[in-house]
mmCIF file of C-alpha atoms in Angstrom:
data_model
loop_
_atom_site.group_PDB
_atom_site.id
_atom_site.type_symbol
_atom_site.label_atom_id
_atom_site.label_comp_id
_atom_site.label_asym_id
_atom_site.label_seq_id
_atom_site.Cartn_x
_atom_site.Cartn_y
_atom_site.Cartn_z
ATOM 1 C CA MET A 1 100.977 183.866 44.895
ATOM 2 C CA THR A 2 103.051 184.838 41.866
ATOM 3 C CA VAL A 3 106.501 183.624 40.856
ATOM 4 C CA VAL A 4 107.899 187.001 41.958
ATOM 5 C CA ASP A 5 106.214 186.657 45.353
ATOM 6 C CA ASP A 6 107.650 183.141 45.717
ATOM 7 C CA ARG A 7 111.156 184.398 44.918
ATOM 8 C CA ILE A 8 110.874 187.254 47.430
ATOM 9 C CA GLU A 9 109.645 184.844 50.116
ATOM 10 C CA MET A 10 112.529 182.433 49.433
ATOM 11 C CA ALA A 11 115.045 185.286 49.478
ATOM 12 C CA ASP A 12 113.626 186.436 52.830
ATOM 13 C CA SER A 13 113.862 182.855 54.163
ATOM 14 C CA LEU A 14 117.451 182.599 52.944
ATOM 15 C CA ASP A 15 118.260 185.886 54.632
ATOM 16 C CA LEU A 16 116.886 184.481 57.913
ATOM 17 C CA LEU A 17 118.961 181.328 57.581
ATOM 18 C CA PHE A 18 122.107 183.296 56.827
ATOM 19 C CA GLU A 19 121.454 185.533 59.844
ATOM 20 C CA GLN A 20 121.563 182.370 61.986
ATOM 21 C CA VAL A 21 125.167 181.733 60.919
ATOM 22 C CA GLU A 22 126.506 185.317 60.932
ATOM 23 C CA SER A 23 129.174 184.586 63.541
ATOM 24 C CA VAL A 24 130.948 181.783 61.677
ATOM 25 C CA PRO A 25 134.596 181.411 62.688
ATOM 26 C CA GLU A 26 137.098 182.766 60.193
ATOM 27 C CA GLY A 27 138.311 180.190 57.760
ATOM 28 C CA TYR A 28 134.975 178.450 57.334
ATOM 29 C CA HIS A 29 132.875 178.373 54.222
ATOM 30 C CA VAL A 30 129.086 178.587 54.690
ATOM 31 C CA GLU A 31 126.281 178.112 52.187
ATOM 32 C CA ILE A 32 122.715 176.921 52.118
ATOM 33 C CA VAL A 33 121.818 174.043 49.822
ATOM 34 C CA GLY A 34 118.153 173.136 49.603
ATOM 35 C CA GLY A 35 117.444 174.860 52.925
ATOM 36 C CA THR A 36 120.234 173.026 54.817
ATOM 37 C CA ILE A 37 123.172 175.008 56.203
ATOM 38 C CA HIS A 38 126.573 173.565 55.276
ATOM 39 C CA MET A 39 129.750 174.760 56.926
ATOM 40 C CA SER A 40 133.221 173.452 56.165
ATOM 41 C CA PRO A 41 136.750 174.541 57.033
ATOM 42 C CA GLN A 42 138.822 175.845 54.169
ATOM 43 C CA ARG A 43 141.902 173.750 53.582
ATOM 44 C CA ASP A 44 145.206 175.001 52.210
ATOM 45 C CA ALA A 45 145.076 172.995 48.949
ATOM 46 C CA HIS A 46 141.479 174.173 48.485
ATOM 47 C CA TRP A 47 142.522 177.828 48.693
ATOM 48 C CA GLN A 48 145.558 177.354 46.445
ATOM 49 C CA ILE A 49 143.375 175.982 43.650
ATOM 50 C CA ILE A 50 140.852 178.791 44.068
ATOM 51 C CA ARG A 51 143.676 181.329 43.953
ATOM 52 C CA ARG A 52 145.088 179.808 40.756
ATOM 53 C CA ILE A 53 141.681 179.883 39.039
ATOM 54 C CA VAL A 54 141.113 183.511 40.042
ATOM 55 C CA ARG A 55 144.624 184.428 38.885
ATOM 56 C CA ALA A 56 144.012 182.801 35.494
ATOM 57 C CA LEU A 57 140.809 184.834 35.105
ATOM 58 C CA GLU A 58 142.663 188.051 36.045
ATOM 59 C CA ASP A 59 145.485 187.209 33.610
ATOM 60 C CA ALA A 60 142.943 186.690 30.833
ATOM 61 C CA TYR A 61 140.564 189.571 31.579
ATOM 62 C CA GLY A 62 142.552 192.035 33.685
ATOM 63 C CA MET A 63 142.243 193.069 37.304
ATOM 64 C CA ASP A 64 138.767 194.497 36.732
ATOM 65 C CA VAL A 65 137.259 191.112 35.813
ATOM 66 C CA LYS A 66 134.043 190.521 37.727
ATOM 67 C CA VAL A 67 134.941 187.481 39.779
ATOM 68 C CA THR A 68 133.936 186.537 43.296
ATOM 69 C CA SER A 69 134.935 183.881 45.809
ATOM 70 C CA ASP A 70 132.722 182.747 48.697
ATOM 71 C CA VAL A 71 130.145 185.473 47.913
ATOM 72 C CA ARG A 72 126.469 184.581 48.241
ATOM 73 C CA ILE A 73 124.494 184.183 45.001
ATOM 74 C CA ASP A 74 120.918 182.884 45.187
ATOM 75 C CA PHE A 75 120.231 180.147 42.630
ATOM 76 C CA PRO A 76 117.016 178.513 41.411
ATOM 77 C CA GLY A 77 115.462 175.823 43.545
ATOM 78 C CA HIS A 78 114.275 175.713 47.131
ATOM 79 C CA LEU A 79 116.424 177.845 49.441
ATOM 80 C CA ASN A 80 119.677 177.709 47.448
ATOM 81 C CA GLY A 81 121.997 180.451 48.743
ATOM 82 C CA PHE A 82 125.348 179.290 47.409
ATOM 83 C CA ALA A 83 128.735 180.877 47.952
ATOM 84 C CA PRO A 84 130.707 179.416 45.037
ATOM 85 C CA ASP A 85 134.435 179.026 45.418
ATOM 86 C CA VAL A 86 134.792 181.042 42.185
ATOM 87 C CA ALA A 87 132.104 182.780 40.153
ATOM 88 C CA LYS A 88 132.998 184.695 36.997
ATOM 89 C CA LEU A 89 130.320 187.174 36.003
ATOM 90 C CA ARG A 90 129.638 188.831 32.672
ATOM 91 C CA ALA A 91 131.418 192.145 32.187
ATOM 92 C CA ASP A 92 128.084 193.994 32.233
ATOM 93 C CA ALA A 93 126.762 192.171 35.328
ATOM 94 C CA THR A 94 124.772 194.235 37.815
ATOM 95 C CA LYS A 95 123.586 193.554 41.314
ATOM 96 C CA ASP A 96 119.921 193.084 42.092
ATOM 97 C CA ALA A 97 117.732 195.291 44.300
ATOM 98 C CA ARG A 98 119.095 193.502 47.400
ATOM 99 C CA GLY A 99 122.704 194.238 46.437
ATOM 100 C CA ARG A 100 123.538 190.671 45.363
ATOM 101 C CA TRP A 101 124.945 189.342 42.113
ATOM 102 C CA ARG A 102 122.365 187.751 39.879
ATOM 103 C CA TYR A 103 122.754 184.112 38.872
ATOM 104 C CA GLN A 104 121.690 185.127 35.335
ATOM 105 C CA ASP A 105 125.028 186.965 34.949
ATOM 106 C CA VAL A 106 127.248 184.021 35.898
ATOM 107 C CA GLU A 107 129.474 182.641 33.119
ATOM 108 C CA LEU A 108 131.572 180.232 35.159
ATOM 109 C CA ILE A 109 131.280 178.508 38.493
ATOM 110 C CA ALA A 110 134.316 176.658 39.902
ATOM 111 C CA GLU A 111 133.939 174.538 42.995
ATOM 112 C CA VAL A 112 136.877 172.889 44.779
ATOM 113 C CA ILE A 113 135.738 169.729 46.487
ATOM 114 C CA SER A 114 135.706 169.452 50.261
ATOM 115 C CA GLU A 115 135.289 165.942 51.608
ATOM 116 C CA GLY A 116 132.251 166.770 53.714
ATOM 117 C CA THR A 117 130.304 168.674 51.064
ATOM 118 C CA ALA A 118 131.392 166.935 47.815
ATOM 119 C CA ALA A 119 127.945 165.352 47.385
ATOM 120 C CA ASN A 120 126.433 168.869 47.163
ATOM 121 C CA ASP A 121 128.869 169.910 44.396
ATOM 122 C CA TYR A 122 128.149 166.812 42.302
ATOM 123 C CA GLY A 123 124.419 166.718 43.114
ATOM 124 C CA PRO A 124 122.055 169.543 44.053
ATOM 125 C CA LYS A 125 124.473 172.392 43.250
ATOM 126 C CA LYS A 126 125.263 170.932 39.804
ATOM 127 C CA ALA A 127 121.497 170.651 39.156
ATOM 128 C CA ALA A 128 120.889 174.239 40.317
ATOM 129 C CA TYR A 129 123.734 175.571 38.160
ATOM 130 C CA ALA A 130 122.316 173.728 35.146
ATOM 131 C CA ALA A 131 118.781 175.054 35.908
ATOM 132 C CA ALA A 132 120.308 178.571 36.094
ATOM 133 C CA GLU A 133 121.962 177.885 32.712
ATOM 134 C CA VAL A 134 125.455 178.644 33.987
ATOM 135 C CA PRO A 135 127.462 177.997 30.801
ATOM 136 C CA VAL A 136 130.498 176.387 32.494
ATOM 137 C CA TYR A 137 130.658 174.502 35.759
ATOM 138 C CA LEU A 138 134.115 173.285 36.815
ATOM 139 C CA ILE A 139 134.736 170.934 39.725
ATOM 140 C CA ALA A 140 138.342 170.591 40.888
ATOM 141 C CA ASP A 141 138.909 167.600 43.141
ATOM 142 C CA PRO A 142 142.206 167.762 45.077
ATOM 143 C CA TYR A 143 141.583 164.286 46.583
ATOM 144 C CA SER A 144 141.451 162.451 43.268
ATOM 145 C CA GLY A 145 143.466 165.030 41.293
ATOM 146 C CA VAL A 146 140.891 165.580 38.558
ATOM 147 C CA CYS A 147 138.856 168.407 37.051
ATOM 148 C CA HIS A 148 135.341 167.850 35.769
ATOM 149 C CA VAL A 149 133.993 170.383 33.301
ATOM 150 C CA PHE A 150 130.250 170.553 32.628
ATOM 151 C CA THR A 151 128.927 172.559 29.692
ATOM 152 C CA TYR A 152 125.790 172.905 27.551
ATOM 153 C CA PRO A 153 123.145 173.366 30.263
ATOM 154 C CA LYS A 154 119.615 172.612 29.088
ATOM 155 C CA ASP A 155 116.533 171.205 30.764
ATOM 156 C CA ASP A 156 118.175 171.378 34.202
ATOM 157 C CA GLU A 157 121.110 169.157 33.145
ATOM 158 C CA TYR A 158 124.568 169.569 31.651
ATOM 159 C CA HIS A 159 124.931 167.783 28.340
ATOM 160 C CA GLY A 160 128.693 168.165 27.890
ATOM 161 C CA THR A 161 131.182 166.610 30.300
ATOM 162 C CA VAL A 162 134.987 166.419 30.205
ATOM 163 C CA THR A 163 137.189 164.933 32.932
ATOM 164 C CA LEU A 164 140.920 165.653 33.034
ATOM 165 C CA ASP A 165 143.653 164.760 35.490
ATOM 166 C CA PHE A 166 145.493 167.620 37.180
ATOM 167 C CA GLY A 167 148.404 168.480 34.925
ATOM 168 C CA TYR A 168 146.372 168.624 31.725
ATOM 169 C CA PRO A 169 145.153 172.012 30.522
ATOM 170 C CA VAL A 170 141.399 172.594 30.695
ATOM 171 C CA ASP A 171 140.426 174.091 27.356
ATOM 172 C CA LEU A 172 137.568 176.548 27.852
ATOM 173 C CA THR A 173 138.308 178.580 24.725
ATOM 174 C CA GLY A 174 135.131 177.456 23.024
ATOM 175 C CA THR A 175 132.957 178.533 25.979
ATOM 176 C CA ALA A 176 131.776 181.814 27.514
ATOM 177 C CA VAL A 177 134.983 181.752 29.569
ATOM 178 C CA GLY A 178 137.294 181.798 26.567
ATOM 179 C CA LEU A 179 140.574 180.657 28.149
ATOM 180 C CA THR A 180 142.704 177.645 28.823
ATOM 181 C CA LEU A 181 143.146 176.854 32.517
ATOM 182 C CA GLU A 182 146.486 175.335 33.406
ATOM 183 C CA THR A 183 146.207 172.728 36.188
ATOM 184 C CA ALA A 184 149.810 171.520 36.442
ATOM 185 C CA GLU A 185 150.309 173.422 39.685
ATOM 186 C CA PHE A 186 146.995 172.442 41.319
ATOM 187 C CA PRO A 187 147.927 170.837 44.631
ATOM 188 C CA ARG A 188 146.612 167.481 45.812
ATOM 189 C CA ASP A 189 145.183 166.928 49.266
#
């Protein structure tokens, strides 16, 4: 079996898993991490932070910026069908043959921590994003009121880390994202 065959088989397996959770109640976030289905309710503070990140991207790049929220993107690793809270794609990003965004076109992932799935964001998802060489991975944690920024992915790890309390600007000007994210209005949960 070739690498291409393996990827097709994994995509088919992910499709089957996602079909099992098609009728998820509105207001729930679903993704598959390492073959395990995770579902969590979206909280108000969670959405407000997502909205502020998307708005900052639109302010910087215009309304036509390629940004998604809770849209499935398949990442490297075993059965990783993630639906990042925010994914900013390159301006020239294109969808694959299955009509999905390609992880190779992602410039920024932002995840807002949920209590029940925080371990995924700090563990297997962070490793998958590094393996995919996503240039910037931002974790916003409304419970502790901090942002963690991971940069310089290489060898399946991030080699640059900055942690800032909500209220401090997150300077991403030297990255593929090229903006400063204001966090003063990020709500706490």
